[in-house]
Coordinates of C-alpha atoms in Angstrom, one line a residue:
X1 CA 7.4 -17.1 -40.1
X2 CA 6.5 -13.8 -38.3
X3 CA 4.1 -12.9 -35.6
X4 CA 1.2 -14.8 -37.3
X5 CA 3.0 -18.2 -37.0
X6 CA 1.0 -19.5 -34.1
X7 CA -2.5 -18.3 -35.1
X8 CA -1.9 -19.8 -38.6
X9 CA -0.9 -23.1 -37.1
X10 CA -3.8 -23.1 -34.7
X11 CA -6.5 -22.0 -37.1
X12 CA -5.4 -23.6 -40.3
X13 CA -7.6 -22.6 -43.3
X14 CA -9.7 -20.3 -41.1
X15 CA -6.8 -18.0 -40.6
X16 CA -7.1 -16.7 -44.2
X17 CA -10.7 -15.7 -43.7
X18 CA -9.8 -14.0 -40.4
X19 CA -7.1 -11.9 -42.1
X20 CA -9.7 -10.8 -44.7
X21 CA -12.5 -10.1 -42.2
X22 CA -13.9 -6.8 -41.0
X23 CA -14.9 -6.5 -37.4
X24 CA -17.0 -4.0 -35.5
X25 CA -16.4 -3.8 -31.7
X26 CA -18.9 -1.6 -29.8
X27 CA -17.5 -0.6 -26.4
X28 CA -13.9 -0.1 -25.3
X29 CA -14.2 -0.5 -21.5
X30 CA -13.6 -3.6 -19.3
X31 CA -14.5 -6.3 -21.8
X32 CA -13.6 -4.1 -24.8
X33 CA -9.9 -3.7 -23.8
X34 CA -9.5 -7.4 -23.4
X35 CA -11.5 -8.2 -26.5
X36 CA -9.5 -5.8 -28.7
X37 CA -6.3 -7.3 -27.5
X38 CA -7.5 -10.8 -28.5
X39 CA -8.8 -9.7 -31.9
X40 CA -5.6 -7.9 -32.7
X41 CA -3.3 -10.8 -31.7
X42 CA -5.5 -13.3 -33.5
X43 CA -5.0 -11.3 -36.7
X44 CA -8.5 -10.1 -37.7
X45 CA -7.7 -7.9 -40.7
X46 CA -9.8 -4.7 -40.0
X47 CA -11.3 -3.7 -36.7
X48 CA -13.5 -0.7 -36.0
X49 CA -13.9 0.5 -32.4
X50 CA -16.9 2.6 -31.3
X51 CA -17.1 4.2 -27.8
X52 CA -18.4 7.5 -26.6
X53 CA -16.6 7.5 -23.3
X54 CA -13.4 9.1 -22.1
X55 CA -10.8 7.5 -19.8
X56 CA -11.1 8.1 -16.0
X57 CA -8.6 7.4 -13.3
X58 CA -10.7 4.5 -11.9
X59 CA -10.3 2.7 -15.2
X60 CA -6.6 2.2 -14.9
X61 CA -6.5 -0.7 -12.5
X62 CA -8.1 -3.1 -15.0
X63 CA -8.4 -1.6 -18.5
X64 CA -4.8 -2.3 -19.4
X65 CA -4.7 -0.4 -22.7
X66 CA -4.9 2.9 -20.8
X67 CA -2.3 4.8 -18.8
X68 CA -2.3 7.8 -16.5
X69 CA -1.4 10.2 -19.3
X70 CA -4.5 9.0 -21.2
X71 CA -7.0 10.3 -18.6
X72 CA -9.7 12.5 -20.2
X73 CA -8.9 11.2 -23.7
X74 CA -11.2 9.1 -25.9
X75 CA -11.3 5.4 -25.0
X76 CA -11.7 4.4 -28.6
X77 CA -8.8 6.4 -29.9
X78 CA -6.4 5.4 -27.1
X79 CA -7.4 1.7 -27.4
X80 CA -6.6 1.9 -31.1
X81 CA -3.2 3.4 -30.5
X82 CA -2.3 1.0 -27.7
X83 CA -3.5 -2.1 -29.5
X84 CA -1.8 -1.2 -32.8
X85 CA 1.6 -1.9 -31.2
X86 CA 0.6 -5.6 -30.7
X87 CA 0.1 -6.2 -34.4
X88 CA 1.1 -3.4 -36.9
X89 CA -0.2 -5.5 -39.9
X90 CA -3.9 -5.0 -39.1
X91 CA -6.1 -2.0 -39.8
X92 CA -7.7 -0.2 -36.8
X93 CA -10.3 2.5 -37.0
X94 CA -11.5 4.4 -33.9
X95 CA -14.9 6.2 -33.6
X96 CA -15.3 8.5 -30.6
X97 CA -19.1 8.6 -30.9
X98 CA -22.4 7.1 -29.8
X99 CA -23.3 3.9 -31.6
X100 CA -26.8 5.3 -32.0
X101 CA -25.6 8.3 -34.0
X102 CA -26.9 8.6 -37.6
X103 CA -23.5 7.9 -39.1
X104 CA -23.7 4.3 -37.9
X105 CA -26.5 3.4 -40.3
X106 CA -27.6 0.1 -41.8
X107 CA -25.0 0.4 -44.6
X108 CA -22.3 0.9 -42.0
X109 CA -23.3 -2.4 -40.2
X110 CA -23.5 -4.3 -43.4
X111 CA -19.8 -3.7 -44.0
X112 CA -18.8 -6.1 -41.2
X113 CA -18.5 -9.9 -41.0
X114 CA -19.1 -9.9 -37.2
X115 CA -20.1 -7.4 -34.6
X116 CA -19.0 -7.7 -31.0
X117 CA -21.0 -6.0 -28.2
X118 CA -19.0 -4.9 -25.1
X119 CA -21.6 -2.3 -24.1
X120 CA -22.6 -0.8 -20.8
X121 CA -26.4 -0.2 -21.0
X122 CA -29.5 -2.0 -22.1
X123 CA -30.7 0.6 -24.5
X124 CA -27.5 0.6 -26.6
X125 CA -27.4 -3.2 -26.6
X126 CA -30.9 -3.4 -27.9
X127 CA -30.0 -0.9 -30.6
X128 CA -27.0 -2.9 -31.8
X129 CA -29.1 -6.1 -31.7
X130 CA -31.8 -4.5 -33.9
X131 CA -29.2 -3.1 -36.4
X132 CA -27.4 -6.4 -36.7
X133 CA -30.7 -8.2 -37.4
X134 CA -31.7 -5.6 -40.0
X135 CA -28.2 -5.9 -41.6
X136 CA -28.1 -9.7 -41.3
X137 CA -24.7 -9.5 -39.5
X138 CA -23.8 -12.0 -36.8
X139 CA -23.6 -10.5 -33.3
X140 CA -21.6 -11.8 -30.4
X141 CA -23.2 -10.3 -27.2
X142 CA -21.3 -10.4 -23.9
X143 CA -21.6 -9.0 -20.3
X144 CA -20.1 -9.4 -16.9
X145 CA -21.1 -8.8 -13.3
X146 CA -18.5 -9.5 -10.6
X147 CA -17.4 -13.1 -11.1
X148 CA -20.2 -13.9 -13.5
X149 CA -20.1 -13.6 -17.2
X150 CA -22.0 -14.5 -20.3
X151 CA -21.4 -14.8 -24.1
X152 CA -24.2 -15.2 -26.6
X153 CA -24.1 -15.7 -30.4
X154 CA -27.0 -14.1 -32.3
X155 CA -27.7 -14.8 -35.9
X156 CA -30.9 -13.6 -37.7
X157 CA -33.4 -16.4 -38.3
X158 CA -31.2 -19.1 -36.6
X159 CA -30.8 -18.1 -32.9
X160 CA -32.5 -16.1 -30.3
X161 CA -31.8 -12.4 -30.4
X162 CA -31.1 -10.2 -27.4
X163 CA -34.7 -9.3 -27.0
X164 CA -36.3 -12.8 -27.5
X165 CA -36.7 -13.2 -23.8
X166 CA -38.8 -10.5 -22.1
X167 CA -36.7 -8.2 -19.9
X168 CA -38.0 -6.2 -17.1
X169 CA -36.7 -2.7 -17.3
X170 CA -33.8 -3.0 -14.8
X171 CA -32.8 -0.2 -12.6
X172 CA -29.3 -0.2 -14.0
X173 CA -27.2 2.7 -15.2
X174 CA -23.9 3.0 -17.0
X175 CA -21.0 4.4 -14.9
X176 CA -19.4 5.9 -18.0
X177 CA -21.8 8.8 -17.9
X178 CA -21.5 9.7 -14.2
X179 CA -18.5 12.0 -14.6
X180 CA -19.4 13.7 -17.9
X181 CA -22.9 13.2 -19.2
X182 CA -25.3 12.2 -16.5
X183 CA -28.9 11.6 -17.6
X184 CA -30.6 10.2 -14.4
X185 CA -30.7 11.1 -10.7
X186 CA -28.6 8.0 -9.8
X187 CA -25.7 9.3 -11.9
X188 CA -25.7 12.5 -9.9
X189 CA -25.9 10.6 -6.6
X190 CA -23.0 8.4 -7.4
X191 CA -21.0 11.4 -8.5
X192 CA -21.7 13.2 -5.3
X193 CA -20.9 10.3 -3.1
X194 CA -18.1 8.5 -4.9
X195 CA -16.3 11.4 -6.5
X196 CA -16.9 14.8 -4.9
X197 CA -17.2 13.7 -1.3
X198 CA -14.1 11.5 -1.4
X199 CA -12.1 14.3 -3.2
X200 CA -12.9 16.8 -0.5
X201 CA -13.1 14.7 2.6
X202 CA -11.7 11.3 1.7
X203 CA -8.8 10.0 -0.4
X204 CA -8.2 12.2 -3.4
X205 CA -7.6 10.8 -6.8
X206 CA -4.6 13.1 -7.0
X207 CA -2.9 11.1 -4.2
X208 CA -2.4 8.3 -6.7
X209 CA 1.2 8.1 -7.7
X210 CA 1.8 9.5 -11.2
X211 CA 3.9 8.0 -13.9
X212 CA 7.1 9.6 -15.2
X213 CA 6.1 11.5 -18.3
X214 CA 9.5 12.8 -19.2
X215 CA 9.5 10.8 -22.5
X216 CA 6.1 12.0 -23.6
X217 CA 7.4 15.1 -25.4
X218 CA 4.7 15.0 -28.1
X219 CA 1.9 15.2 -25.4
X220 CA 3.8 17.5 -23.1
X221 CA 1.2 20.3 -23.4
X222 CA -1.8 18.0 -22.9
X223 CA -0.1 16.3 -19.9
X224 CA 0.6 19.6 -18.3
X225 CA -3.1 20.6 -18.8
X226 CA -4.1 17.4 -17.1
X227 CA -1.7 18.0 -14.2
X228 CA -3.2 21.4 -13.6
X229 CA -6.8 20.1 -13.8
X230 CA -6.0 17.3 -11.3
X231 CA -4.5 19.7 -8.9
X232 CA -7.5 22.1 -8.8
X233 CA -9.6 20.2 -6.2
X234 CA -6.6 19.4 -4.1
X235 CA -5.6 23.0 -3.9
X236 CA -9.2 23.9 -2.8
X237 CA -9.1 21.1 -0.3
X238 CA -5.8 22.5 1.1
X239 CA -7.6 25.8 1.6
X240 CA -10.3 24.3 3.8
X241 CA -9.7 26.8 6.6
X242 CA -10.4 29.7 4.3
X243 CA -13.7 31.6 4.5
X244 CA -14.0 31.3 0.7
X245 CA -13.9 27.5 0.9
X246 CA -17.6 26.9 0.1
X247 CA -17.5 29.3 -2.9
X248 CA -14.3 27.7 -4.2
X249 CA -15.8 24.2 -4.1
X250 CA -19.0 25.4 -5.6
X251 CA -17.4 27.4 -8.5
X252 CA -15.0 24.5 -9.3
X253 CA -17.6 21.7 -9.7
X254 CA -20.7 23.6 -10.7
X255 CA -19.3 26.4 -12.8
X256 CA -15.7 25.8 -14.0
X257 CA -16.0 22.1 -14.7
X258 CA -19.4 22.6 -16.3
X259 CA -18.0 25.3 -18.6
X260 CA -15.2 23.0 -19.6
X261 CA -17.7 20.3 -20.4
X262 CA -19.7 22.7 -22.5
X263 CA -16.6 23.6 -24.5
X264 CA -16.5 19.9 -25.8
X265 CA -19.1 20.6 -28.5
X266 CA -19.1 17.1 -29.9
X267 CA -20.6 15.8 -26.6
X268 CA -23.7 18.0 -27.0
X269 CA -24.7 17.4 -30.6
X270 CA -27.6 15.2 -29.6
X271 CA -28.3 16.3 -26.0
X272 CA -28.8 19.6 -24.2
X273 CA -25.6 21.1 -22.8
X274 CA -25.4 21.6 -19.0
X275 CA -26.0 25.0 -17.5
X276 CA -23.4 26.4 -15.0
X277 CA -24.6 27.7 -11.7
X278 CA -23.6 31.2 -10.3
X279 CA -22.8 31.3 -6.6
X280 CA -23.8 34.9 -5.9
X281 CA -27.0 34.7 -7.8
X282 CA -28.2 31.6 -5.9
X283 CA -26.9 32.9 -2.6
X284 CA -29.0 36.0 -3.0
X285 CA -32.2 33.9 -3.6
X286 CA -31.4 31.7 -0.6
X287 CA -31.0 34.5 2.0
X288 CA -34.3 33.7 3.7
X289 CA -33.9 29.9 3.8
X290 CA -32.9 28.3 7.1
X291 CA -30.4 25.4 7.1
X292 CA -33.0 23.4 9.0
X293 CA -34.6 22.8 5.6
X294 CA -32.4 19.7 5.5
X295 CA -34.7 18.1 8.0
X296 CA -37.4 18.0 5.3
X297 CA -36.3 14.7 3.9
X298 CA -39.6 13.7 2.2
X299 CA -39.8 16.7 -0.2
X300 CA -37.5 17.6 -3.0
X301 CA -35.5 20.7 -2.4
X302 CA -35.5 23.7 -4.7
X303 CA -32.2 25.0 -6.2
X304 CA -31.9 27.6 -3.4
X305 CA -32.7 25.0 -0.7
X306 CA -30.1 22.6 -2.1
X307 CA -27.6 25.4 -2.1
X308 CA -28.3 26.2 1.6
X309 CA -27.9 22.5 2.6
X310 CA -24.7 22.3 0.5
X311 CA -23.2 25.3 2.2
X312 CA -24.3 24.3 5.7
X313 CA -23.2 20.6 5.4
X314 CA -19.9 21.7 4.0
X315 CA -19.3 23.8 7.1
X316 CA -20.2 20.9 9.4
X317 CA -18.0 18.4 7.6
X318 CA -15.1 20.9 7.4
X319 CA -15.3 21.4 11.1
X320 CA -15.3 17.7 11.8
X321 CA -12.3 17.0 9.5
X322 CA -10.2 19.8 10.9
X323 CA -11.0 18.7 14.4
X324 CA -10.0 15.1 13.6
X325 CA -6.8 16.3 12.0
X326 CA -5.8 18.4 15.0
X327 CA -5.9 15.6 17.6
X328 CA -2.2 14.7 17.2
X329 CA 0.6 14.0 14.8
X330 CA -0.9 10.7 13.8
X331 CA -4.2 12.3 12.8
X332 CA -2.9 14.8 10.2
X333 CA -4.1 12.6 7.4
X334 CA -7.5 11.8 8.9
X335 CA -10.3 11.5 6.4
X336 CA -14.1 11.2 6.5
X337 CA -16.1 8.4 5.1
X338 CA -19.7 8.4 3.8
X339 CA -22.3 6.8 5.9
X340 CA -26.0 7.0 4.8
X341 CA -26.9 7.2 8.6
X342 CA -24.6 10.1 9.1
X343 CA -26.7 13.2 8.7
X344 CA -23.7 15.5 7.8
X345 CA -22.4 13.2 5.0
X346 CA -25.9 12.4 3.8
X347 CA -26.9 16.1 3.6
X348 CA -23.8 16.9 1.6
X349 CA -24.4 14.1 -0.9
X350 CA -28.1 14.9 -1.2
X351 CA -27.5 18.6 -1.8
X352 CA -24.6 18.2 -4.3
X353 CA -26.4 15.5 -6.2
X354 CA -29.5 17.7 -6.6
X355 CA -27.3 20.7 -7.5
X356 CA -25.7 18.6 -10.3
X357 CA -29.2 17.5 -11.3
X358 CA -30.2 21.2 -11.8
X359 CA -27.0 21.7 -13.9
X360 CA -27.9 18.9 -16.3
X361 CA -31.7 19.3 -16.3
X362 CA -32.4 16.1 -14.4
X363 CA -35.2 15.4 -12.0
X364 CA -34.2 16.0 -8.4
X365 CA -34.8 13.5 -5.5
X366 CA -35.7 13.9 -1.9
X367 CA -33.1 13.3 0.8
X368 CA -35.1 10.2 1.8
X369 CA -34.9 8.8 -1.7
X370 CA -31.2 9.5 -1.9
X371 CA -30.6 7.7 1.3
X372 CA -32.4 4.6 0.0
X373 CA -30.4 4.7 -3.3
X374 CA -26.9 5.2 -1.8
X375 CA -25.3 1.9 -1.0
X376 CA -22.1 -0.2 -1.2
X377 CA -19.6 0.0 -4.0
X378 CA -18.7 -3.3 -5.5
X379 CA -15.8 -3.3 -8.0
X380 CA -15.4 -5.0 -11.3
X381 CA -13.4 -8.2 -11.7
X382 CA -10.7 -7.9 -14.3
X383 CA -10.3 -11.7 -14.6
X384 CA -13.9 -12.1 -15.5
X385 CA -13.5 -9.5 -18.3
X386 CA -10.5 -11.4 -19.7
X387 CA -12.2 -14.8 -19.6
X388 CA -15.4 -13.4 -21.2
X389 CA -13.4 -11.7 -24.0
X390 CA -11.5 -14.9 -24.7
X391 CA -14.8 -16.8 -25.0
X392 CA -16.1 -14.2 -27.4
X393 CA -13.3 -14.9 -29.8
X394 CA -13.7 -18.7 -29.5
X395 CA -17.4 -18.3 -30.5
X396 CA -16.4 -16.1 -33.3
X397 CA -14.3 -18.9 -34.8
X398 CA -17.4 -21.0 -35.1
X399 CA -19.4 -18.2 -36.7
X400 CA -16.7 -17.7 -39.3
X401 CA -16.6 -21.4 -40.1
X402 CA -20.4 -21.4 -40.6
X403 CA -20.7 -23.9 -37.7
X404 CA -23.4 -22.2 -35.8
X405 CA -24.7 -25.7 -34.7
X406 CA -21.5 -25.9 -32.6
X407 CA -21.8 -22.4 -31.1
X408 CA -22.9 -22.2 -27.5
X409 CA -24.3 -19.9 -25.0
X410 CA -21.5 -19.7 -22.5
X411 CA -21.7 -18.7 -18.8
X412 CA -19.1 -18.0 -16.1
X413 CA -20.3 -18.5 -12.6
X414 CA -18.1 -18.7 -9.6
X415 CA -20.6 -20.6 -7.4
X416 CA -21.3 -23.4 -9.9
X417 CA -19.8 -26.8 -9.8
X418 CA -17.9 -25.7 -13.0
X419 CA -16.7 -22.2 -13.6
X420 CA -17.5 -22.3 -17.3
X421 CA -20.8 -23.8 -18.4
X422 CA -22.5 -23.9 -21.8
X423 CA -26.0 -24.3 -23.1
X424 CA -27.3 -24.8 -26.7
X425 CA -28.4 -21.8 -28.7
X426 CA -32.2 -21.6 -28.8
X427 CA -34.2 -20.8 -32.0
X428 CA -35.8 -17.4 -32.4
X429 CA -38.9 -16.6 -30.4
X430 CA -41.7 -16.3 -33.0
X431 CA -43.4 -13.8 -30.7
X432 CA -40.3 -11.6 -30.3
X433 CA -41.1 -8.0 -31.2
X434 CA -37.6 -7.5 -32.6
X435 CA -36.5 -10.6 -34.6
X436 CA -40.0 -12.2 -34.9
X437 CA -40.9 -9.6 -37.5
X438 CA -40.7 -9.1 -41.3
X439 CA -38.0 -6.6 -42.3
X440 CA -37.8 -4.5 -45.4
X441 CA -36.5 -1.2 -46.8
X442 CA -38.7 1.8 -47.2
X443 CA -37.6 4.3 -49.7
X444 CA -38.8 7.8 -48.9
X445 CA -38.5 11.1 -50.9
X446 CA -38.3 13.5 -47.9
X447 CA -39.3 16.5 -50.1
X448 CA -42.7 15.0 -51.1
X449 CA -43.6 12.0 -48.9
X450 CA -46.4 12.3 -46.4
X451 CA -47.7 9.8 -43.9
X452 CA -50.8 9.3 -46.1
X453 CA -48.5 8.1 -49.0
X454 CA -47.2 5.4 -46.7
X455 CA -50.6 4.4 -45.3
X456 CA -52.6 4.4 -48.5
X457 CA -50.1 3.7 -51.3
X458 CA -47.8 1.2 -49.6
X459 CA -49.5 -0.4 -46.6
X460 CA -53.0 -0.7 -47.9
X461 CA -52.6 -0.8 -51.7
X462 CA -49.2 -2.5 -52.2
X463 CA -49.0 -4.7 -49.1
X464 CA -52.7 -5.4 -48.6
X465 CA -53.3 -4.3 -45.0
X466 CA -56.9 -3.8 -43.9
X467 CA -58.2 -1.0 -41.7
X468 CA -56.9 -2.2 -38.3
X469 CA -53.2 -1.5 -38.1
X470 CA -50.9 1.1 -36.6
X471 CA -47.7 2.8 -37.7
X472 CA -45.1 3.3 -34.9
X473 CA -41.6 4.7 -34.4
X474 CA -39.4 5.1 -31.3
X475 CA -41.4 8.0 -30.1
X476 CA -44.8 6.3 -30.2
X477 CA -47.9 5.8 -32.4
X478 CA -47.9 7.9 -35.6
X479 CA -51.1 6.4 -37.1
X480 CA -54.0 4.1 -36.2
X481 CA -57.7 4.1 -37.2
X482 CA -58.5 6.5 -34.4
X483 CA -55.4 8.7 -34.9
X484 CA -55.3 10.0 -38.4
X485 CA -54.4 13.7 -37.8
X486 CA -50.8 13.0 -39.0
X487 CA -51.8 11.7 -42.5
X488 CA -51.3 15.0 -44.4
X489 CA -48.1 15.8 -42.6
X490 CA -44.7 15.2 -44.3
X491 CA -42.8 12.2 -43.1
X492 CA -39.8 14.5 -42.3
X493 CA -42.0 16.6 -40.0
X494 CA -42.9 13.6 -38.0
X495 CA -39.3 12.9 -37.1
X496 CA -38.9 10.0 -39.6
X497 CA -35.4 10.3 -40.9
X498 CA -33.0 8.1 -42.9
X499 CA -32.0 4.9 -41.1
X500 CA -34.7 5.2 -38.6
X501 CA -37.2 2.3 -38.2
X502 CA -41.0 2.2 -38.5
X503 CA -43.0 -0.7 -37.1
X504 CA -46.3 -1.7 -38.6
X505 CA -48.5 -3.6 -36.3
X506 CA -51.5 -5.5 -37.8
X507 CA -54.3 -5.3 -35.2
X508 CA -56.8 -7.5 -37.0
X509 CA -58.4 -9.9 -34.5
X510 CA -58.3 -13.0 -36.8
X511 CA -55.1 -14.2 -38.3
X512 CA -53.0 -11.0 -38.1
X513 CA -49.7 -10.5 -39.9
X514 CA -46.5 -10.5 -38.0
X515 CA -45.1 -7.0 -37.3
X516 CA -43.4 -5.3 -40.2
X517 CA -40.1 -3.4 -39.5
X518 CA -39.3 -0.9 -42.2
X519 CA -35.8 0.7 -42.3
X520 CA -36.1 4.1 -43.8
X521 CA -33.9 5.1 -46.7
X522 CA -34.1 8.8 -47.8
X523 CA -33.7 9.2 -51.6
X524 CA -34.8 11.7 -54.2
X525 CA -37.2 9.9 -56.4
X526 CA -38.4 10.9 -60.0
X527 CA -41.4 13.3 -60.0
X528 CA -43.5 10.8 -61.9
X529 CA -43.0 8.1 -59.3
X530 CA -44.6 7.6 -55.9
X531 CA -42.8 9.4 -53.1
X532 CA -42.9 6.3 -50.8
X533 CA -42.2 2.8 -51.9
X534 CA -41.0 -0.7 -50.9
X535 CA -38.3 -1.5 -53.5
X536 CA -38.8 -5.3 -53.3
X537 CA -41.9 -7.5 -53.3
X538 CA -42.5 -9.0 -49.8
X539 CA -45.0 -11.4 -48.5
X540 CA -45.8 -10.8 -44.8
X541 CA -46.4 -14.0 -42.9
X542 CA -49.2 -14.5 -40.4
X543 CA -48.5 -14.7 -36.7
X544 CA -47.9 -18.1 -35.2
X545 CA -50.0 -19.3 -32.3
X546 CA -48.3 -18.8 -28.9
X547 CA -45.7 -21.5 -28.1
X548 CA -44.8 -22.9 -24.7
X549 CA -41.1 -22.7 -25.7
X550 CA -41.0 -19.0 -24.9
X551 CA -43.5 -18.3 -22.1
X552 CA -44.4 -14.7 -22.0
X553 CA -45.9 -14.6 -18.6
X554 CA -43.4 -16.6 -16.6
X555 CA -42.4 -14.9 -13.4
X556 CA -38.7 -14.0 -13.6
X557 CA -36.2 -15.4 -11.1
X558 CA -34.5 -13.0 -8.7
X559 CA -31.3 -13.3 -10.7
X560 CA -33.2 -12.7 -13.9
X561 CA -34.8 -9.6 -12.6
X562 CA -31.5 -8.2 -11.5
X563 CA -29.8 -9.1 -14.8
X564 CA -32.4 -7.7 -17.2
X565 CA -34.3 -10.8 -18.3
X566 CA -37.8 -11.9 -17.6
X567 CA -37.8 -15.4 -19.0
X568 CA -36.2 -18.4 -17.5
X569 CA -33.0 -19.6 -19.1
X570 CA -31.5 -21.0 -15.9
X571 CA -31.3 -24.7 -15.0
X572 CA -31.0 -25.9 -11.5
X573 CA -28.9 -28.8 -10.4
X574 CA -31.9 -31.1 -10.1
X575 CA -32.7 -30.7 -13.8
X576 CA -29.1 -31.4 -14.7
X577 CA -29.0 -34.5 -12.5
X578 CA -32.0 -35.9 -14.4
X579 CA -30.1 -35.4 -17.6
X580 CA -26.7 -36.6 -16.4
X581 CA -25.8 -39.1 -13.7
X582 CA -23.0 -37.0 -12.4
X583 CA -24.1 -33.6 -11.2
X584 CA -20.6 -32.3 -11.0
X585 CA -20.2 -32.4 -14.8
X586 CA -22.2 -29.2 -15.0
X587 CA -23.2 -26.4 -12.7
X588 CA -26.0 -23.9 -12.7
X589 CA -26.2 -21.7 -15.7
X590 CA -27.8 -18.4 -16.1
X591 CA -28.5 -16.0 -19.0
X592 CA -28.3 -12.3 -19.7
X593 CA -26.1 -11.2 -16.9
X594 CA -25.9 -7.5 -16.5
X595 CA -23.8 -5.2 -18.7
X596 CA -20.1 -4.7 -18.3
X597 CA -19.7 -1.1 -17.2
X598 CA -22.9 -0.4 -15.2
X599 CA -24.3 0.6 -11.9
X600 CA -27.0 -1.6 -10.4
X601 CA -29.2 0.5 -8.2
X602 CA -31.9 -1.8 -6.9
X603 CA -30.6 -5.1 -5.7
X604 CA -33.5 -6.9 -4.0
X605 CA -31.1 -8.8 -1.8
X606 CA -29.2 -5.9 -0.2
X607 CA -29.9 -2.7 -2.0
X608 CA -26.3 -2.3 -3.1
X609 CA -25.1 0.1 -5.8
X610 CA -22.7 -1.9 -8.0
X611 CA -20.2 0.1 -10.0
X612 CA -18.8 -2.1 -12.7
X613 CA -16.1 -1.5 -15.2
X614 CA -16.4 1.5 -17.6

C-alpha cells in the first residue's frame, strides 16, 4: 500500500484533500524543522518553506534536519533537501528570503490552503497575520519558550487574530540575526558575549567534533571552504602570545568577516550593508586616548574609545589566560568565563559590542547599559518544539475539515496540573486595528495617480467620507485635514507601492466608520479612466460600541508582558475550580507565549537574556 498507508487509514476521506493541498510554512528553525517533518510524513501535497536565516553550529543539537556540513547554508534550502527524503511524492519549494519581501504579495498568499507560522519575531508574525487576513487564508500560529508552548488557529471573521489582544512592545529580539544581520544593540551584545568572547577565551565552536565528510564528494569544495573558515579564529587564538594578536582578532571579525558578509549581495537588497573597520586608521585616531576611558561607564564611547578599550581589555584577558594555562600540566586547557562583575570581561564585551554596532550602523550603548543587559543564557527545549509542531498539524486537520468549532487554542505548560491544556477560540475583537477593519483592493496607475485622486475621487466621492479622516501607511500619516501638503504628489513618490497597505481612519466624533484597509494593486489603467479606483462596491460599517469582552485598558500580567500580550487570556485555578469540581482536570493556561527563535532581554523576574531556538 506504500508509505501513505497509515495516514490514509487514520485520516480517511480527509487524506485526499491533504494530498491536494498547498501549504506555506514561514520559518525553518526549531518549530519549523519539526513541523516540516510532520507535514511531509502526513502527505500534504505541496509545501513552500520561507526563511531568511542560515544554519549555525548552535542549531545542530535540536534542529535535526541540519548537519555539520550544512553550516552557513540556507535553512529553507537545506530543510527542503532533508525533508524530501522522508516522502519523495510531495512537492517542496524553498525560498531563502524575508517573508516581508515584495515577492510574497497578496496573490502569493492566496495560493495556499493553510499558512503555518514558525517565526522568531513579533514584527514578522504580525505581517503574516495581516497578509493571511487580507488573503482570507487560515493561519496556524505557534510559539515556544522553554517548556511552554502555544498553538492558535486564526481565521478571518471567525476567530481572534494575532493582534486582537493588545501587546506591549516586548524587549525581545530574534537570535537568527545576531551572527549575520544585527539591527539592534542587543544583537551586538549577545554576539560579543556568547560568540566572540567564548571563541577567544572560552570553548571554541571548532572544538566540536566534526563529522566524516568523505562521502560528500559533491560538496567537497564548499566543505573545504567551511573548514578553512572555522579554523581562522582558532589559529588566531593559538597565536595569543604574538604581538600582532590584537590586530589579528580585529581584522578577522571587523574587516574580513564583514567583507565576506558584504559579498552576499542578496542579504543587502533591503538593508544597508555593513562597513568594515580599518585597524591602522582607527589606531591613528586613538593615539591620544588613555585606556582609563573604560571607567567612564555612564557615557557611550566613540569609535576610537571603543577601540582603545578593546585593545586594552584584550591584553588584560590574554595575560590572565596565559597565566592560568602556565600553572601546571592540568591547566593547559584553562578557559575564561564571562562575568558581568568582572571588569576585564565586561570591558571586552562592551567594546566589541560597540565596535560591531559601528560596523552595522547601530546605536551604541554605555558600559553601564551593557552590564544591565548582559545576563544568563537559557537554551531552547527541543521536546517543546516537537510537541508544538505536532499540535499544529492536529489543528490543521480541523481547519481542513471545516470544523473550526472544534479547533482549540492549545497550551503547553510544565507547571500546570496538565501539560497540555486547551481553551475555546474567541471571536474577533471588534476594536482590533488589524482584523476589525473593512478590507478592499485599491487599483492604482502609478504613472498618473496622486494622493489627491485617492482622497477626492475615491474616499470622498465614491465611498462618502466626510472631512475628518486620515490616510496612513507603515511610515505614518500621509494625509489628514491639517496635513494636505502631499495631495499633489504622486502616490509612487510617497512610498506607496504594489502590495503595500493603506489604512483609512474615520475621525468623525459621531458614529465613525471602522478603519478601512486598502491593499494596493499597481496596474496601468486606460487614459480615459480615473487613475485610482476601488474595483468593487463596498459598504463600510460603523464602529461598534466598546465591549467588555476585549478590555483595552486591562493591566497585563507579568507573563503577558513577557510574552508580548497585554490582554488577559490566562485563567487561574480558582476560576477553573468554579467551572469544574476537579481542579486537576485542567491546569493554568496562558496565551501568546514568546516566539520560537528569540532573545528575551528584559525579564522582570531576573533580568535574564534567553536565547531560544533559531
